[in-house]
Amino acid sequence: MKTLPKLSGVFRVFALGALLTLGLPVQAQTDPLPSWNDGAAKKAIVEFVQATTTQGSPQFVPPAERIATFDQDGTLWVEHPMYSQVMYILESVPALVKAKPELAKVAPFSTVLEVLKGDRAAISKLTMPDLEKLAAATLTGMPVATFQAEAKKWLAEAKDPRWKKPYTELTYLPMQEVLKYLRANGYKTYIVTGGGQDFVRVYSDATYGIPPEQVIGTAGGTKYGYTKDGKPFLTKEPKLMLNDNNAGKPEGIHLMIGRRPYAAFGNSTGDRQMLEYTKSGDGARLSMLVLHDDAKREYAYGPAKGLPDSKVGTFPQSLYDEATKQGWIVISMKDDWKRIFSFE
Amino acid sequence: MKTLPKLSGVFRVFALGALLTLGLPVQAQTDPLPSWNDGAAKKAIVEFVQATTTQGSPQFVPPAERIATFDQDGTLWVEHPMYSQVMYILESVPALVKAKPELAKVAPFSTVLEVLKGDRAAISKLTMPDLEKLAAATLTGMPVATFQAEAKKWLAEAKDPRWKKPYTELTYLPMQEVLKYLRANGYKTYIVTGGGQDFVRVYSDATYGIPPEQVIGTAGGTKYGYTKDGKPFLTKEPKLMLNDNNAGKPEGIHLMIGRRPYAAFGNSTGDRQMLEYTKSGDGARLSMLVLHDDAKREYAYGPAKGLPDSKVGTFPQSLYDEATKQGWIVISMKDDWKRIFSFE
């Protein structure tokens, strides 16, 4: 079924729907990846899709097994100067201090208040244990529905400091095209993020077309309980269930999906094991890494390839060398992406 | 779109596919639940589906939010005289003892060997801590792929003692019809079981048409590691991550799906919180309980309604009373099911 039969109007729409339902490849009428420049990265994606979805191909993958996983921060959207969820945590501190004024003079809450008053340098005082304490205080202890409403409100109001746009608009257009292209070819797309599972689920559907059940992230436990009038609800607990980073990514994929992905996309050391696990499966497998080498249109950091070092989304030379050795494809933002944002 | 346009041949198939894709209700040409007798239970299912999937209905649910969850043991398949997975654990002991002969004289392994030699009464000697020890020994410590292969082999060979059929054939035809009916109306069907997630995932697709990523069960952690030649793999660890029973069911649903189900089916105390959580959502919600009251065609146990008591799949009178109070529908196997098994 290489071409669509000539149908008009409503039946054409039906026929197309049926083709997608049956998981048959739909011949691209137009370029599925218009924001990509021609090159090895774009070619690898198109060839992977054709190899795994064309009936009769030796590398054909049955529709039910078509799983593709995407890291979020730095892979699907901007992660500099700081992960959006960390901004959420910091910007939630004033409301917390308002409710518990005694925290205003206690570190790390006091440090965060300094940062928010404009002392950006104070951010470097925050250690990992500080961030964990802040995360526990702002992300746990409340009903799930309360957290969801608060995160939704913040996302609607907060703006990225450089582009002055909501964080959810800072997604990479080329990656949005990859998500849609894979889905149009029967792939189920998942986010597999070190970020908080509950946080990302608040906007994943609107931002990426990915429903909550296809978001795997760092997850805490919840506790089932009752309101005074007997209505059941879940409370977010400060108990880590899954640290979805590094080896936690393939472990989380097994827990939540139970199958090995055919394609995986990341951009930093935290994604290494997911790419390795994906690529080591049988048949055609695609592992890709986004390299932030475009200081002008976005940011430049590595330290791979002599780019500036960064604690946020580190991409060391060792990861670059391993990618070369293992056949993982590195995407150069500068060279491979014609456009980065839809608002450009 | 109440009726299909008159199309012939291939276009009719396409149009039907498209209707399913778009999540529109397909007018039933024939009874979708032929193994059900007419009555309150069947009526509740059909009315729920119509209310939540008919465009313009005040209780219409968008396709993406249509989630239905099913307990497995005693709800989708036979759980008496003993849960199939417990039989797997017991019948895996001889191979374990062959590999580690020193276990042959150590309880609880020695007790299991007595049971398997025909001393069925010895099974009552096994305590919960014994079962946990046996589960850890037979379900963990090996690579995920090894476990999957062993479970698959056992399922292909093992037979239920009463019907002399593979366990996977002992599924309830009326419930299979409910699964298909809900899916045909855009519902995503999930298993939410106290049984082992990895175990149920081995056969869920073939047995219920439910893919591994839609099986939520009691889950242990895995550990990412490498073979001698550097190939990555996951090992099943004896570390409990999710005890998917009682309050663990809504907690597991939040972890794995992130939305409240619109319909939930169970048969015992372990399902109480899942039914409660489901039913307490807004709009039309369906919570149902299978009551095993058919000693002739299957088994009879409660102790609700004066049925014999049972440690396996207990359905106490208090659960029955709560169902009545909360509007959860009790399904009587004897009265509501015309046929129980497809092989009848």
PDB file of C-alpha atoms in Angstrom, chain A residues 146-282:
ATOM      1  CA  THR A 146      -3.549  20.588  44.785  1.00  0.00           C
ATOM      2  CA  PHE A 147      -0.073  20.054  43.366  1.00  0.00           C
ATOM      3  CA  GLN A 148      -1.472  19.719  39.850  1.00  0.00           C
ATOM      4  CA  ALA A 149      -3.436  22.977  40.192  1.00  0.00           C
ATOM      5  CA  GLU A 150      -0.412  24.857  41.588  1.00  0.00           C
ATOM      6  CA  ALA A 151       1.943  23.601  38.888  1.00  0.00           C
ATOM      7  CA  LYS A 152      -0.613  24.450  36.187  1.00  0.00           C
ATOM      8  CA  LYS A 153      -0.993  27.983  37.535  1.00  0.00           C
ATOM      9  CA  TRP A 154       2.772  28.511  37.652  1.00  0.00           C
ATOM     10  CA  LEU A 155       3.239  27.212  34.119  1.00  0.00           C
ATOM     11  CA  ALA A 156       0.583  29.643  32.849  1.00  0.00           C
ATOM     12  CA  GLU A 157       2.303  32.632  34.480  1.00  0.00           C
ATOM     13  CA  ALA A 158       6.044  31.919  34.650  1.00  0.00           C
ATOM     14  CA  LYS A 159       8.314  33.233  31.920  1.00  0.00           C
ATOM     15  CA  ASP A 160      11.744  32.155  30.798  1.00  0.00           C
ATOM     16  CA  PRO A 161      14.231  34.992  31.539  1.00  0.00           C
ATOM     17  CA  ARG A 162      15.714  35.169  28.013  1.00  0.00           C
ATOM     18  CA  TRP A 163      12.789  34.791  25.631  1.00  0.00           C
ATOM     19  CA  LYS A 164      10.135  36.119  28.046  1.00  0.00           C
ATOM     20  CA  LYS A 165       7.854  33.289  27.030  1.00  0.00           C
ATOM     21  CA  PRO A 166       6.119  30.515  28.981  1.00  0.00           C
ATOM     22  CA  TYR A 167       8.462  27.556  29.455  1.00  0.00           C
ATOM     23  CA  THR A 168       6.068  25.327  27.536  1.00  0.00           C
ATOM     24  CA  GLU A 169       6.685  27.391  24.381  1.00  0.00           C
ATOM     25  CA  LEU A 170      10.414  26.723  24.564  1.00  0.00           C
ATOM     26  CA  THR A 171      10.155  23.319  22.969  1.00  0.00           C
ATOM     27  CA  TYR A 172      12.304  22.435  19.997  1.00  0.00           C
ATOM     28  CA  LEU A 173      10.332  22.440  16.765  1.00  0.00           C
ATOM     29  CA  PRO A 174      12.579  19.781  15.136  1.00  0.00           C
ATOM     30  CA  MET A 175      11.915  17.414  18.052  1.00  0.00           C
ATOM     31  CA  GLN A 176       8.175  18.102  17.927  1.00  0.00           C
ATOM     32  CA  GLU A 177       8.379  17.022  14.287  1.00  0.00           C
ATOM     33  CA  VAL A 178      10.167  13.804  15.286  1.00  0.00           C
ATOM     34  CA  LEU A 179       7.450  13.052  17.884  1.00  0.00           C
ATOM     35  CA  LYS A 180       4.714  13.559  15.302  1.00  0.00           C
ATOM     36  CA  TYR A 181       6.553  11.672  12.574  1.00  0.00           C
ATOM     37  CA  LEU A 182       7.070   8.654  14.834  1.00  0.00           C
ATOM     38  CA  ARG A 183       3.448   8.711  16.018  1.00  0.00           C
ATOM     39  CA  ALA A 184       2.171   8.980  12.436  1.00  0.00           C
ATOM     40  CA  ASN A 185       4.109   5.769  11.829  1.00  0.00           C
ATOM     41  CA  GLY A 186       2.581   3.879  14.720  1.00  0.00           C
ATOM     42  CA  TYR A 187       5.179   4.620  17.392  1.00  0.00           C
ATOM     43  CA  LYS A 188       4.044   5.224  20.942  1.00  0.00           C
ATOM     44  CA  THR A 189       6.100   8.166  22.216  1.00  0.00           C
ATOM     45  CA  TYR A 190       7.176   8.323  25.863  1.00  0.00           C
ATOM     46  CA  ILE A 191       8.950  10.953  27.920  1.00  0.00           C
ATOM     47  CA  VAL A 192      11.611   9.401  30.175  1.00  0.00           C
ATOM     48  CA  THR A 193      12.865  12.254  32.317  1.00  0.00           C
ATOM     49  CA  GLY A 194      14.929  12.845  35.430  1.00  0.00           C
ATOM     50  CA  GLY A 195      12.349  15.536  36.172  1.00  0.00           C
ATOM     51  CA  GLY A 196       9.364  14.912  38.381  1.00  0.00           C
ATOM     52  CA  GLN A 197       6.809  12.579  36.849  1.00  0.00           C
ATOM     53  CA  ASP A 198       3.840  14.419  38.359  1.00  0.00           C
ATOM     54  CA  PHE A 199       5.209  17.806  37.268  1.00  0.00           C
ATOM     55  CA  VAL A 200       5.790  16.868  33.630  1.00  0.00           C
ATOM     56  CA  ARG A 201       2.416  15.119  33.407  1.00  0.00           C
ATOM     57  CA  VAL A 202       0.673  18.430  34.083  1.00  0.00           C
ATOM     58  CA  TYR A 203       1.628  19.817  30.651  1.00  0.00           C
ATOM     59  CA  SER A 204       2.892  16.838  28.601  1.00  0.00           C
ATOM     60  CA  ASP A 205      -0.337  16.363  26.671  1.00  0.00           C
ATOM     61  CA  ALA A 206      -0.781  20.029  25.707  1.00  0.00           C
ATOM     62  CA  THR A 207       2.922  20.573  25.033  1.00  0.00           C
ATOM     63  CA  TYR A 208       3.969  17.333  23.351  1.00  0.00           C
ATOM     64  CA  GLY A 209       0.793  15.398  22.640  1.00  0.00           C
ATOM     65  CA  ILE A 210       2.014  12.827  25.187  1.00  0.00           C
ATOM     66  CA  PRO A 211      -0.632  11.644  27.686  1.00  0.00           C
ATOM     67  CA  PRO A 212       0.237  11.309  31.406  1.00  0.00           C
ATOM     68  CA  GLU A 213       0.458   7.524  31.222  1.00  0.00           C
ATOM     69  CA  GLN A 214       3.335   7.899  28.736  1.00  0.00           C
ATOM     70  CA  VAL A 215       5.418  10.072  31.050  1.00  0.00           C
ATOM     71  CA  ILE A 216       8.024   8.251  33.129  1.00  0.00           C
ATOM     72  CA  GLY A 217       9.927  10.444  35.539  1.00  0.00           C
ATOM     73  CA  THR A 218      11.493  10.624  38.918  1.00  0.00           C
ATOM     74  CA  ALA A 219       8.594   9.581  41.102  1.00  0.00           C
ATOM     75  CA  GLY A 220       7.737   9.749  44.747  1.00  0.00           C
ATOM     76  CA  GLY A 221       5.171   7.611  46.461  1.00  0.00           C
ATOM     77  CA  THR A 222       1.636   8.702  47.253  1.00  0.00           C
ATOM     78  CA  LYS A 223      -0.537   7.808  50.217  1.00  0.00           C
ATOM     79  CA  TYR A 224      -4.220   6.970  49.970  1.00  0.00           C
ATOM     80  CA  GLY A 225      -6.400   8.679  52.555  1.00  0.00           C
ATOM     81  CA  TYR A 226      -9.735  10.395  53.156  1.00  0.00           C
ATOM     82  CA  THR A 227     -11.053  13.930  53.586  1.00  0.00           C
ATOM     83  CA  LYS A 228     -13.100  14.727  56.692  1.00  0.00           C
ATOM     84  CA  ASP A 229     -16.275  13.893  54.786  1.00  0.00           C
ATOM     85  CA  GLY A 230     -14.908  10.542  53.642  1.00  0.00           C
ATOM     86  CA  LYS A 231     -13.836  11.345  50.073  1.00  0.00           C
ATOM     87  CA  PRO A 232     -10.662   9.443  49.087  1.00  0.00           C
ATOM     88  CA  PHE A 233      -7.602  11.284  47.779  1.00  0.00           C
ATOM     89  CA  LEU A 234      -3.873  10.750  47.292  1.00  0.00           C
ATOM     90  CA  THR A 235      -1.197  12.760  49.098  1.00  0.00           C
ATOM     91  CA  LYS A 236       2.266  13.211  47.610  1.00  0.00           C
ATOM     92  CA  GLU A 237       4.809  11.649  49.959  1.00  0.00           C
ATOM     93  CA  PRO A 238       8.484  12.563  50.396  1.00  0.00           C
ATOM     94  CA  LYS A 239       9.458   8.967  49.573  1.00  0.00           C
ATOM     95  CA  LEU A 240      11.539   8.380  46.440  1.00  0.00           C
ATOM     96  CA  MET A 241      10.273   5.418  44.406  1.00  0.00           C
ATOM     97  CA  LEU A 242      12.167   5.884  41.155  1.00  0.00           C
ATOM     98  CA  ASN A 243      15.210   8.064  40.484  1.00  0.00           C
ATOM     99  CA  ASP A 244      14.773   8.225  36.739  1.00  0.00           C
ATOM    100  CA  ASN A 245      18.300   9.134  35.777  1.00  0.00           C
ATOM    101  CA  ASN A 246      21.295   7.134  34.537  1.00  0.00           C
ATOM    102  CA  ALA A 247      20.620   3.390  35.166  1.00  0.00           C
ATOM    103  CA  GLY A 248      17.244   4.479  36.584  1.00  0.00           C
ATOM    104  CA  LYS A 249      16.083   5.212  33.043  1.00  0.00           C
ATOM    105  CA  PRO A 250      16.179   1.621  31.715  1.00  0.00           C
ATOM    106  CA  GLU A 251      14.919   0.444  35.120  1.00  0.00           C
ATOM    107  CA  GLY A 252      12.030   2.923  34.905  1.00  0.00           C
ATOM    108  CA  ILE A 253      11.300   1.860  31.321  1.00  0.00           C
ATOM    109  CA  HIS A 254      11.056  -1.755  32.458  1.00  0.00           C
ATOM    110  CA  LEU A 255       8.783  -0.810  35.365  1.00  0.00           C
ATOM    111  CA  MET A 256       6.427   1.375  33.360  1.00  0.00           C
ATOM    112  CA  ILE A 257       6.539  -0.102  29.831  1.00  0.00           C
ATOM    113  CA  GLY A 258       8.036  -3.569  30.142  1.00  0.00           C
ATOM    114  CA  ARG A 259       9.587  -3.488  26.676  1.00  0.00           C
ATOM    115  CA  ARG A 260      12.843  -2.183  25.256  1.00  0.00           C
ATOM    116  CA  PRO A 261      12.423   0.962  23.122  1.00  0.00           C
ATOM    117  CA  TYR A 262      13.352   0.936  19.435  1.00  0.00           C
ATOM    118  CA  ALA A 263      14.372   4.585  19.496  1.00  0.00           C
ATOM    119  CA  ALA A 264      15.698   6.809  22.278  1.00  0.00           C
ATOM    120  CA  PHE A 265      16.692  10.454  22.377  1.00  0.00           C
ATOM    121  CA  GLY A 266      18.718  12.258  25.020  1.00  0.00           C
ATOM    122  CA  ASN A 267      21.297  14.996  25.476  1.00  0.00           C
ATOM    123  CA  SER A 268      23.412  14.325  28.550  1.00  0.00           C
ATOM    124  CA  THR A 269      25.134  11.774  30.783  1.00  0.00           C
ATOM    125  CA  GLY A 270      21.809  11.007  32.501  1.00  0.00           C
ATOM    126  CA  ASP A 271      20.602   9.483  29.224  1.00  0.00           C
ATOM    127  CA  ARG A 272      23.640   7.273  28.570  1.00  0.00           C
ATOM    128  CA  GLN A 273      22.166   4.000  29.871  1.00  0.00           C
ATOM    129  CA  MET A 274      18.829   4.557  28.113  1.00  0.00           C
ATOM    130  CA  LEU A 275      20.598   4.999  24.766  1.00  0.00           C
ATOM    131  CA  GLU A 276      22.844   2.014  25.451  1.00  0.00           C
ATOM    132  CA  TYR A 277      19.897  -0.211  26.474  1.00  0.00           C
ATOM    133  CA  THR A 278      17.901   0.838  23.416  1.00  0.00           C
ATOM    134  CA  LYS A 279      20.704   0.393  20.925  1.00  0.00           C
ATOM    135  CA  SER A 280      21.685  -3.041  22.244  1.00  0.00           C
ATOM    136  CA  GLY A 281      18.350  -4.581  21.218  1.00  0.00           C
ATOM    137  CA  ASP A 282      17.948  -6.686  18.069  1.00  0.00           C
TER     138      ASP A 282
END
